[in-house]
XYZ file of C-alpha atoms in Angstrom:
625
model
C 103.295 6.933 36.544
C 101.586 3.850 35.106
C 104.103 1.518 36.754
C 103.145 2.924 40.140
C 100.022 0.797 40.394
C 101.917 -2.491 40.944
C 104.303 -1.204 43.589
C 103.995 -1.208 47.400
C 103.566 2.376 48.602
C 103.183 3.535 52.184
C 103.080 7.041 53.555
C 103.951 8.614 56.905
C 102.164 11.908 57.516
C 103.848 13.251 60.644
C 102.922 16.291 62.660
C 106.412 17.807 62.428
C 109.969 16.979 61.373
C 110.867 15.565 64.800
C 108.053 13.026 64.603
C 108.885 12.338 60.943
C 112.501 11.464 61.792
C 111.367 9.249 64.660
C 108.830 7.306 62.569
C 111.273 6.780 59.679
C 113.826 5.373 62.155
C 111.194 2.947 63.480
C 110.287 1.952 59.903
C 113.960 1.166 59.172
C 114.283 -0.974 62.316
C 111.045 -2.778 61.438
C 112.219 -3.599 57.884
C 115.741 -4.629 58.944
C 114.070 -7.174 61.214
C 112.062 -8.355 58.181
C 115.192 -9.352 56.251
C 115.361 -6.271 54.043
C 118.969 -5.118 53.927
C 119.244 -2.559 51.154
C 117.503 0.618 52.262
C 117.986 3.994 50.624
C 116.866 7.242 52.302
C 116.770 9.863 49.574
C 116.554 13.484 50.681
C 118.148 16.909 50.420
C 116.722 17.903 53.824
C 119.658 17.751 56.238
C 117.453 18.456 59.266
C 115.341 15.339 58.733
C 118.435 13.299 57.804
C 120.086 14.271 61.083
C 116.934 13.443 63.055
C 116.788 9.986 61.431
C 120.432 9.313 62.332
C 119.975 10.461 65.918
C 116.884 8.292 66.371
C 118.651 5.237 64.949
C 121.348 5.613 67.606
C 118.722 4.584 70.149
C 118.787 1.189 68.436
C 122.605 1.095 68.141
C 122.428 1.605 64.383
C 124.893 3.841 62.512
C 124.131 4.417 58.859
C 126.156 5.362 55.821
C 125.437 9.043 55.189
C 126.894 9.659 51.735
C 125.637 13.239 51.598
C 128.620 15.556 51.600
C 128.693 18.303 54.199
C 130.553 21.561 54.117
C 133.736 21.235 56.159
C 132.982 24.473 57.961
C 129.837 22.921 59.498
C 131.907 20.468 61.554
C 132.307 21.305 65.242
C 136.065 20.775 65.210
C 136.474 23.224 62.318
C 134.242 25.762 64.099
C 136.561 25.366 67.078
C 139.550 25.984 64.777
C 137.997 29.321 63.737
C 136.890 30.181 67.290
C 140.390 29.988 68.757
C 141.591 32.377 66.062
C 138.923 34.914 67.071
C 139.956 34.689 70.731
C 143.623 35.216 69.882
C 143.221 38.254 67.622
C 140.362 40.177 69.257
C 141.459 43.099 71.399
C 138.241 43.160 73.438
C 136.869 40.226 75.411
C 133.731 38.476 74.179
C 132.316 36.528 77.148
C 130.107 34.359 74.948
C 133.010 33.388 72.679
C 135.280 32.591 75.632
C 132.659 30.389 77.295
C 131.973 28.639 73.977
C 135.690 27.938 73.761
C 135.977 26.675 77.360
C 132.897 24.469 77.072
C 134.006 22.874 73.814
C 134.938 19.179 74.234
C 138.254 19.752 72.441
C 139.584 21.860 75.335
C 139.168 18.755 77.532
C 138.127 20.836 80.576
C 135.813 19.418 83.236
C 132.199 20.584 83.259
C 132.343 21.497 86.957
C 135.396 23.724 86.508
C 133.822 25.671 83.633
C 130.436 25.994 85.353
C 132.008 27.284 88.579
C 134.064 29.761 86.579
C 131.001 30.968 84.664
C 128.897 31.513 87.793
C 131.622 33.135 89.894
C 133.216 35.366 87.242
C 130.907 35.860 84.261
C 127.408 35.750 85.743
C 128.058 38.824 87.821
C 127.807 42.503 86.815
C 131.552 42.929 86.215
C 133.216 44.094 83.040
C 136.379 42.377 81.786
C 138.145 44.286 79.019
C 140.622 41.576 78.068
C 141.756 37.993 78.627
C 144.626 39.374 80.721
C 142.121 40.723 83.260
C 140.351 37.348 83.457
C 143.676 35.543 83.905
C 144.772 37.891 86.694
C 141.571 37.039 88.592
C 141.885 33.238 88.427
C 145.543 32.243 87.995
C 146.195 31.898 91.754
C 143.051 29.831 92.293
C 143.818 26.108 92.158
C 140.178 25.405 91.298
C 140.741 26.844 87.809
C 144.099 25.329 86.844
C 142.763 23.920 83.551
C 141.144 27.205 82.489
C 144.250 29.139 83.522
C 146.408 26.924 81.303
C 144.242 27.237 78.162
C 143.936 31.020 78.564
C 147.730 31.245 78.915
C 148.044 29.227 75.701
C 145.730 31.658 73.895
C 147.694 34.656 75.175
C 151.014 33.015 74.298
C 150.012 32.546 70.661
C 148.369 35.958 70.263
C 151.570 37.855 69.351
C 152.779 34.960 67.190
C 149.607 34.913 65.106
C 149.526 38.697 64.827
C 153.107 38.671 63.569
C 152.103 36.708 60.444
C 152.595 38.350 57.047
C 151.283 35.851 54.481
C 148.370 33.428 54.281
C 150.773 30.523 54.712
C 152.458 32.019 57.807
C 149.106 32.873 59.361
C 147.759 29.394 58.691
C 150.917 27.614 59.903
C 150.846 29.450 63.227
C 147.081 28.980 63.484
C 147.471 25.203 63.001
C 150.336 25.006 65.508
C 148.200 26.924 67.998
C 145.346 24.429 67.433
C 147.674 21.432 67.928
C 148.907 22.897 71.221
C 145.370 23.273 72.566
C 144.047 19.877 71.423
C 145.725 16.682 72.559
C 147.197 14.346 69.955
C 144.890 11.533 71.063
C 141.804 13.649 70.354
C 143.203 14.923 67.045
C 143.834 11.367 65.847
C 140.198 10.460 66.566
C 138.922 13.164 64.186
C 139.653 12.197 60.554
C 138.201 15.486 59.324
C 141.224 17.297 60.766
C 143.452 15.584 58.243
C 142.166 18.127 55.763
C 143.787 20.976 57.717
C 147.162 19.209 57.562
C 146.705 18.492 53.847
C 145.755 22.122 53.253
C 149.024 23.316 54.749
C 150.981 20.993 52.446
C 148.999 22.165 49.420
C 149.564 25.828 50.298
C 153.333 25.599 50.677
C 154.295 25.596 46.968
C 151.587 28.086 45.914
C 152.793 31.589 45.090
C 149.656 33.429 46.257
C 149.937 31.802 49.731
C 153.236 33.622 50.288
C 152.102 37.093 49.261
C 151.603 39.741 51.990
C 148.064 39.789 53.368
C 146.241 41.519 56.224
C 144.955 39.405 59.079
C 141.316 40.348 58.383
C 141.717 39.161 54.797
C 143.300 35.911 56.037
C 140.154 35.125 58.035
C 137.873 35.872 55.072
C 139.887 33.666 52.710
C 140.127 30.837 55.250
C 136.351 30.778 55.753
C 135.843 30.795 51.980
C 138.279 27.897 51.463
C 136.765 25.803 54.268
C 133.206 26.532 53.072
C 133.976 25.216 49.600
C 135.380 21.904 50.852
C 133.148 18.881 51.386
C 133.413 16.168 53.992
C 131.771 12.761 54.217
C 131.353 10.692 57.339
C 133.066 7.350 57.572
C 130.983 4.539 56.160
C 129.132 2.290 58.555
C 126.548 -0.341 57.583
C 125.994 -0.570 53.853
C 122.388 -1.771 54.069
C 121.108 1.678 55.111
C 122.256 4.789 53.258
C 121.291 8.451 53.146
C 121.697 9.875 49.646
C 120.723 12.909 47.622
C 118.431 12.357 44.594
C 121.458 12.834 42.329
C 123.458 10.135 44.164
C 120.473 7.756 44.087
C 120.187 7.798 40.291
C 120.809 4.443 38.578
C 120.655 2.669 41.949
C 118.001 0.213 43.070
C 116.943 -0.662 46.610
C 114.831 -3.226 48.383
C 113.232 -0.295 50.210
C 113.310 3.388 49.286
C 112.340 6.032 51.828
C 111.604 9.502 50.462
C 111.241 12.008 53.339
C 110.249 15.687 53.285
C 107.748 15.475 50.439
C 106.781 19.126 50.769
C 107.049 21.983 48.323
C 110.485 23.556 48.692
C 112.113 20.280 49.773
C 111.101 17.804 47.072
C 110.983 19.394 44.553
C 113.738 21.642 45.838
C 112.838 24.809 43.970
C 112.875 28.402 45.127
C 112.113 31.495 43.068
C 113.773 34.742 44.075
C 111.515 36.651 41.679
C 107.943 35.398 42.334
C 106.329 38.485 40.764
C 108.171 38.178 37.430
C 106.582 35.981 34.771
C 108.507 33.373 32.750
C 108.796 35.523 29.580
C 110.327 38.472 31.446
C 112.665 36.153 33.358
C 113.895 34.708 30.049
C 114.382 38.190 28.603
C 116.664 39.184 31.510
C 118.418 35.811 31.499
C 117.231 34.797 34.967
C 117.833 31.132 35.888
C 115.028 28.901 34.656
C 113.338 27.408 37.711
C 111.616 24.853 35.474
C 114.904 22.984 35.045
C 115.282 21.828 38.690
C 111.567 21.040 38.639
C 112.103 18.762 35.648
C 115.097 17.056 37.255
C 113.068 16.597 40.442
C 110.217 14.975 38.520
C 112.665 12.615 36.795
C 114.299 11.626 40.105
C 110.943 11.095 41.813
C 109.684 8.924 38.969
C 112.853 6.809 39.153
C 112.628 6.392 42.922
C 109.005 5.253 42.971
C 109.925 2.558 40.432
C 111.484 0.576 43.288
C 109.538 -2.384 44.647
C 108.854 -1.004 48.144
C 108.581 2.723 48.798
C 107.855 4.644 51.998
C 106.949 8.272 51.444
C 106.847 10.780 54.281
C 106.145 14.408 54.989
C 105.556 16.658 57.983
C 102.463 18.833 58.150
C 104.341 21.544 60.016
C 107.935 22.749 59.797
C 109.364 25.203 62.340
C 105.827 25.998 63.475
C 104.560 26.827 59.967
C 102.114 24.765 57.936
C 103.652 23.045 54.919
C 102.301 22.352 51.419
C 102.287 18.796 50.114
C 104.690 18.136 47.241
C 103.062 18.277 43.799
C 104.744 14.944 43.015
C 103.104 13.269 46.001
C 99.725 14.774 45.103
C 99.929 13.315 41.594
C 101.008 9.919 42.918
C 97.978 9.849 45.225
C 95.765 10.363 42.180
C 97.511 7.589 40.226
C 97.464 4.879 42.909
C 96.383 4.002 46.414
C 98.885 4.642 49.211
C 98.588 2.972 52.590
C 98.950 5.414 55.472
C 101.119 3.988 58.280
C 102.105 5.036 61.758
C 105.152 3.298 63.202
C 105.266 2.924 66.968
C 106.938 0.727 69.551
C 106.167 0.031 73.193
C 109.372 1.790 74.222
C 108.542 4.674 71.911
C 105.108 5.088 73.474
C 106.621 5.374 76.937
C 109.047 8.047 75.782
C 106.839 10.184 73.558
C 103.304 9.745 74.860
C 102.975 11.906 77.914
C 100.349 13.759 79.880
C 100.774 17.393 80.824
C 101.789 17.788 84.445
C 99.511 19.610 86.828
C 99.969 23.337 87.318
C 102.634 24.115 89.873
C 101.061 24.668 93.302
C 103.653 23.989 96.041
C 102.476 24.064 99.681
C 105.451 24.567 101.997
C 104.862 24.346 105.774
C 104.140 27.513 107.743
C 107.663 27.464 109.186
C 109.105 27.859 105.663
C 106.838 30.771 104.722
C 108.429 34.230 105.101
C 107.104 36.532 107.810
C 108.861 39.631 106.453
C 107.556 41.370 103.326
C 108.973 44.181 101.230
C 107.091 46.129 98.568
C 108.719 44.129 95.751
C 107.946 40.767 97.419
C 104.276 41.691 97.841
C 104.181 42.772 94.196
C 105.455 39.317 93.156
C 102.951 37.620 95.440
C 100.133 39.544 93.749
C 101.302 38.966 90.177
C 102.310 35.348 90.458
C 102.535 33.464 93.776
C 104.823 30.835 92.233
C 107.370 33.523 91.320
C 107.271 34.674 94.951
C 107.778 31.052 96.061
C 110.790 30.612 93.734
C 112.503 33.819 94.830
C 111.720 34.139 98.530
C 111.232 30.542 99.666
C 113.521 28.591 97.336
C 115.884 31.599 97.193
C 116.379 31.192 93.430
C 117.859 34.241 91.769
C 118.450 34.443 88.003
C 122.042 34.664 86.819
C 123.117 37.838 85.061
C 123.102 37.447 81.293
C 126.427 37.331 79.471
C 127.548 40.515 77.733
C 124.179 42.137 78.435
C 124.493 45.398 80.279
C 121.357 47.007 81.722
C 122.341 50.548 80.815
C 118.857 51.992 81.418
C 118.667 50.274 84.801
C 122.124 51.561 85.760
C 121.138 55.071 84.702
C 118.141 54.923 87.059
C 120.197 53.536 89.952
C 122.932 56.174 89.685
C 120.493 59.046 89.165
C 118.646 57.983 92.342
C 121.955 57.993 94.267
C 122.879 61.412 92.926
C 119.453 62.835 93.816
C 119.632 61.399 97.345
C 122.967 63.166 97.883
C 121.911 66.493 96.406
C 118.649 66.697 98.380
C 120.586 66.304 101.630
C 122.280 69.662 101.053
C 120.920 73.192 100.800
C 119.365 74.114 97.464
C 121.824 76.317 95.490
C 120.831 79.886 94.641
C 120.850 79.315 90.867
C 119.857 76.543 88.419
C 123.364 76.467 86.890
C 124.975 75.567 90.236
C 122.315 72.910 90.892
C 122.876 71.410 87.413
C 126.657 71.254 87.866
C 126.290 69.639 91.299
C 123.887 67.001 89.957
C 126.118 66.256 86.953
C 129.190 65.839 89.153
C 127.419 63.536 91.613
C 125.930 61.434 88.812
C 129.316 61.166 87.099
C 130.992 60.076 90.336
C 128.371 57.333 90.829
C 128.497 56.147 87.201
C 132.262 56.008 86.639
C 132.584 52.493 88.097
C 129.639 51.017 86.191
C 128.735 50.021 82.628
C 128.129 53.737 81.991
C 131.836 54.478 82.442
C 132.538 54.295 78.697
C 133.129 57.901 77.624
C 130.576 57.913 74.803
C 127.922 56.167 76.911
C 128.542 58.461 79.866
C 128.268 61.600 77.704
C 124.937 60.363 76.329
C 123.424 59.985 79.819
C 125.026 63.160 81.154
C 123.123 65.049 78.441
C 119.893 63.618 79.831
C 120.803 64.599 83.376
C 121.650 68.078 82.098
C 118.149 68.399 80.590
C 116.467 67.049 83.728
C 118.321 69.291 86.222
C 116.649 72.680 85.407
C 113.164 71.112 85.676
C 114.069 69.612 89.072
C 115.512 72.931 90.245
C 112.287 74.785 89.374
C 110.227 72.068 91.094
C 112.363 72.295 94.272
C 112.349 76.086 94.251
C 108.531 76.158 94.076
C 107.949 73.785 97.031
C 110.878 74.962 99.184
C 109.002 77.822 101.023
C 106.409 75.317 102.317
C 108.875 72.550 103.143
C 110.132 71.841 106.661
C 112.493 69.042 105.571
C 112.760 65.762 103.674
C 113.988 62.201 104.060
C 115.774 60.381 101.210
C 116.403 56.654 100.674
C 115.072 55.759 104.126
C 113.786 52.328 105.131
C 110.692 52.168 107.318
C 109.022 49.105 108.831
C 105.815 48.250 110.691
C 104.517 45.050 112.299
C 101.096 43.422 112.128
C 99.670 40.555 114.151
C 97.974 38.356 111.587
C 96.610 34.898 112.500
C 98.678 34.920 115.712
C 101.826 35.569 113.660
C 103.986 38.703 113.731
C 104.306 40.006 110.188
C 106.790 42.697 109.193
C 106.120 45.069 106.264
C 108.922 47.336 105.027
C 109.627 49.813 102.257
C 112.518 51.996 101.123
C 111.296 55.485 100.284
C 112.930 57.456 97.469
C 111.933 60.643 99.237
C 109.488 61.807 101.902
C 108.668 65.529 101.944
C 107.685 66.981 105.345
C 105.595 70.149 104.992
C 105.323 72.976 107.536
C 101.540 72.468 107.828
C 102.096 68.856 108.964
C 101.358 67.252 105.610
C 103.525 64.533 104.087
C 104.184 63.736 100.430
C 105.750 60.476 99.243
C 107.861 60.960 96.122
C 109.008 58.143 93.837
C 111.375 59.076 91.016
C 110.829 57.083 87.817
C 113.282 56.794 84.934
C 111.478 53.768 83.476
C 107.849 52.662 83.447
C 105.418 54.617 85.623
C 102.367 52.709 86.979
C 98.947 54.080 86.090
C 96.309 55.182 88.605
C 94.114 52.217 87.594
C 96.969 49.793 88.337
C 97.270 51.269 91.831
C 93.480 51.078 92.314
C 93.402 47.404 91.260
C 96.265 46.514 93.598
C 98.650 45.604 90.778
C 101.093 48.327 91.828
C 101.209 48.111 95.645
C 104.132 50.472 96.255
C 102.259 53.660 97.159
C 99.431 51.903 99.078
C 102.015 50.080 101.253
C 104.218 53.146 101.718
C 101.143 55.186 102.649
C 100.134 52.533 105.176
C 103.618 52.437 106.741
C 103.881 56.216 107.108
C 100.410 56.434 108.695
C 101.641 54.072 111.414
C 105.140 55.565 111.792
C 104.295 59.277 111.496
C 100.832 59.007 113.106
C 99.095 61.168 110.504
C 96.421 60.860 107.830
C 97.593 63.863 105.790
C 99.637 61.896 103.250
C 99.775 62.296 99.478
C 101.761 60.480 96.783
C 103.423 61.571 93.569
C 105.458 59.964 90.832
C 108.087 62.201 89.254
C 109.012 60.958 85.792
C 112.562 61.864 84.787
C 112.949 61.067 81.097
C 115.393 63.633 79.786
C 113.890 63.240 76.311
C 111.376 65.550 74.624
C 109.105 65.157 77.646
C 111.932 66.105 80.014
C 110.106 65.446 83.278
C 106.610 65.295 84.694
C 104.834 64.915 88.042
C 101.894 62.513 88.423
C 99.862 62.664 91.659
C 98.396 59.299 92.738
C 95.500 58.768 95.139
C 95.317 55.886 97.606
C 92.430 54.502 99.677
C 94.282 53.638 102.887
C 91.433 51.620 104.446
C 91.089 49.393 101.384
C 94.871 49.024 101.171
C 95.115 47.841 104.776
C 92.203 45.418 104.433
C 93.429 43.885 101.174
C 97.031 43.582 102.394
C 96.000 41.732 105.556
C 93.679 39.528 103.498
C 96.480 38.625 101.047
C 98.967 37.739 103.793
C 96.335 35.766 105.744
C 95.629 33.603 102.686
C 99.263 32.589 102.330
C 99.748 31.948 106.056
C 97.470 28.934 105.604
C 99.638 25.788 105.094
C 96.915 24.388 102.814
C 97.199 27.358 100.446
C 99.581 26.704 97.580
C 101.740 29.217 95.763
C 99.912 28.610 92.506
C 100.981 29.545 89.002
C 99.214 32.447 87.358
C 98.261 31.683 83.750
C 98.731 35.379 82.960
C 102.517 35.103 83.224
C 103.025 34.860 79.452
C 100.765 37.856 78.827
C 102.268 40.460 81.124
C 105.903 39.297 80.746
C 106.713 40.534 84.260
C 109.192 38.389 86.157
C 109.719 36.380 82.955
C 113.114 35.241 84.275
C 111.175 32.614 86.282
C 108.912 31.499 83.445
C 111.007 28.445 82.498
C 110.507 27.004 86.012
C 106.754 26.952 85.713
C 104.651 24.038 84.485
C 101.422 25.362 82.998
C 98.541 22.971 82.381
C 95.752 25.239 81.212
C 93.133 22.498 80.874
């Protein structure tokens, strides 16, 4: 590296790849303004290359990216494969359908697709096929565009499935694509010419006309498309992105070498790090020294240019990087000026101050005066979550293709128990078990548990739970006068000259002959601990106790969780104690605080730790300083 001493070297040491791409773009703009018009960006790192290109678009600069990309990486080719999946799949994939509808090539309006998603897919409803979706929307004029593209998919389904050879499959697939995508859009995408050329190349080939299964067609198509390269159209010649191989024997006024980290430049990876060189040679493993030697040769050639900007990021995808050995040696051989490219516009965009922690203060008239157990629980855990749900009325959308089977099991078991406890206890455990199974099955048949295999799995759990419940009921029955199930009770308080309503829905209230009352809450999921109740983090039993004291006019009240697992620990009862005086005092204190218009619904910094109500986490601005 003796020639390195006379050259002009500068280095950008960025925090991450995003900043690295931004600073390289600024360096290019700066040098183009300085009458340098032959700039080569030499890298194998496609992430940084893409970031550079995107940043240059801010300055209306398109560059000549000579690096070939796999054809299958292009969005239009991904769309070509996606429409095939939709046509041949027997079951409906909501995510795939929405990806298809939202793709620019379908030419649907954003509003139409968003309305469709919210009204039909972000609800707990199961669609088994595209036919079911079509039957729901085809008479609605709001979804004419979506109706048409779904009809096109369904029209081509039998035609594609009727294919026998690779050529027939591909021909119908291409015709299907041309029907969905307008000619104007197709003509604007030169990469699609390859699909037309591929059809022409396949026609005379013998293997393309041999019988093939549709699954094999998809595998071969992906393999063919993966092996084909595509280059973007050339733009301005003075700025190019090249690989080290393409940059050989070329000279530039300015060379930029990004991603000077181990694993990028040199681009070497060893799949056998614990095997020494001699053993690797013995078993004829690839010699990793060869790419290292080529990398050293390319680096030495690149730094022979008159002006060189080197760059690296200290972190990549959140992990600390290691400086390239080539860069380390160059630093020993010569001095390198460290630079930091910025612009006034750039500073405005990227230099920011964290916003203050969310602490909205709505007027008293906007603050709810009615509280349920779940709303009070949110107010305790994170006031901002309470504000989002009960004041802004923001409710999270249901996730796509995510079915809360455990939650549904709990809901339907609660319904079945409520029905069975309203009737007389059968004389034998077998009759009780059959009754509970039948009621649970009737509740579950119209839910996500309706699948036969899923339903059988949960019925087995109910079958294990039933005998334990029967024994529990049989033991308490002689002392029981009656019980209430799934009943809502409400009391009113006068707090700060405001009438406040507190309500709860009780799973079950047992009324004993001696005048005592026991509150039962059936748990199929997490059961709060006694210490969580004592600390006020689980306010259900304290509030329910408080309500029943007012409604039933008695102090003889106890509480008990009944855990219904159906696993090895089939079921269990957990008595919970409550200090009613403390509960009343703390509840009134909490509500009084938030009746003050000057009190904000602040953000709890513990939200990330406890992960409760995490569906609201993205709304919250946390400045922990």
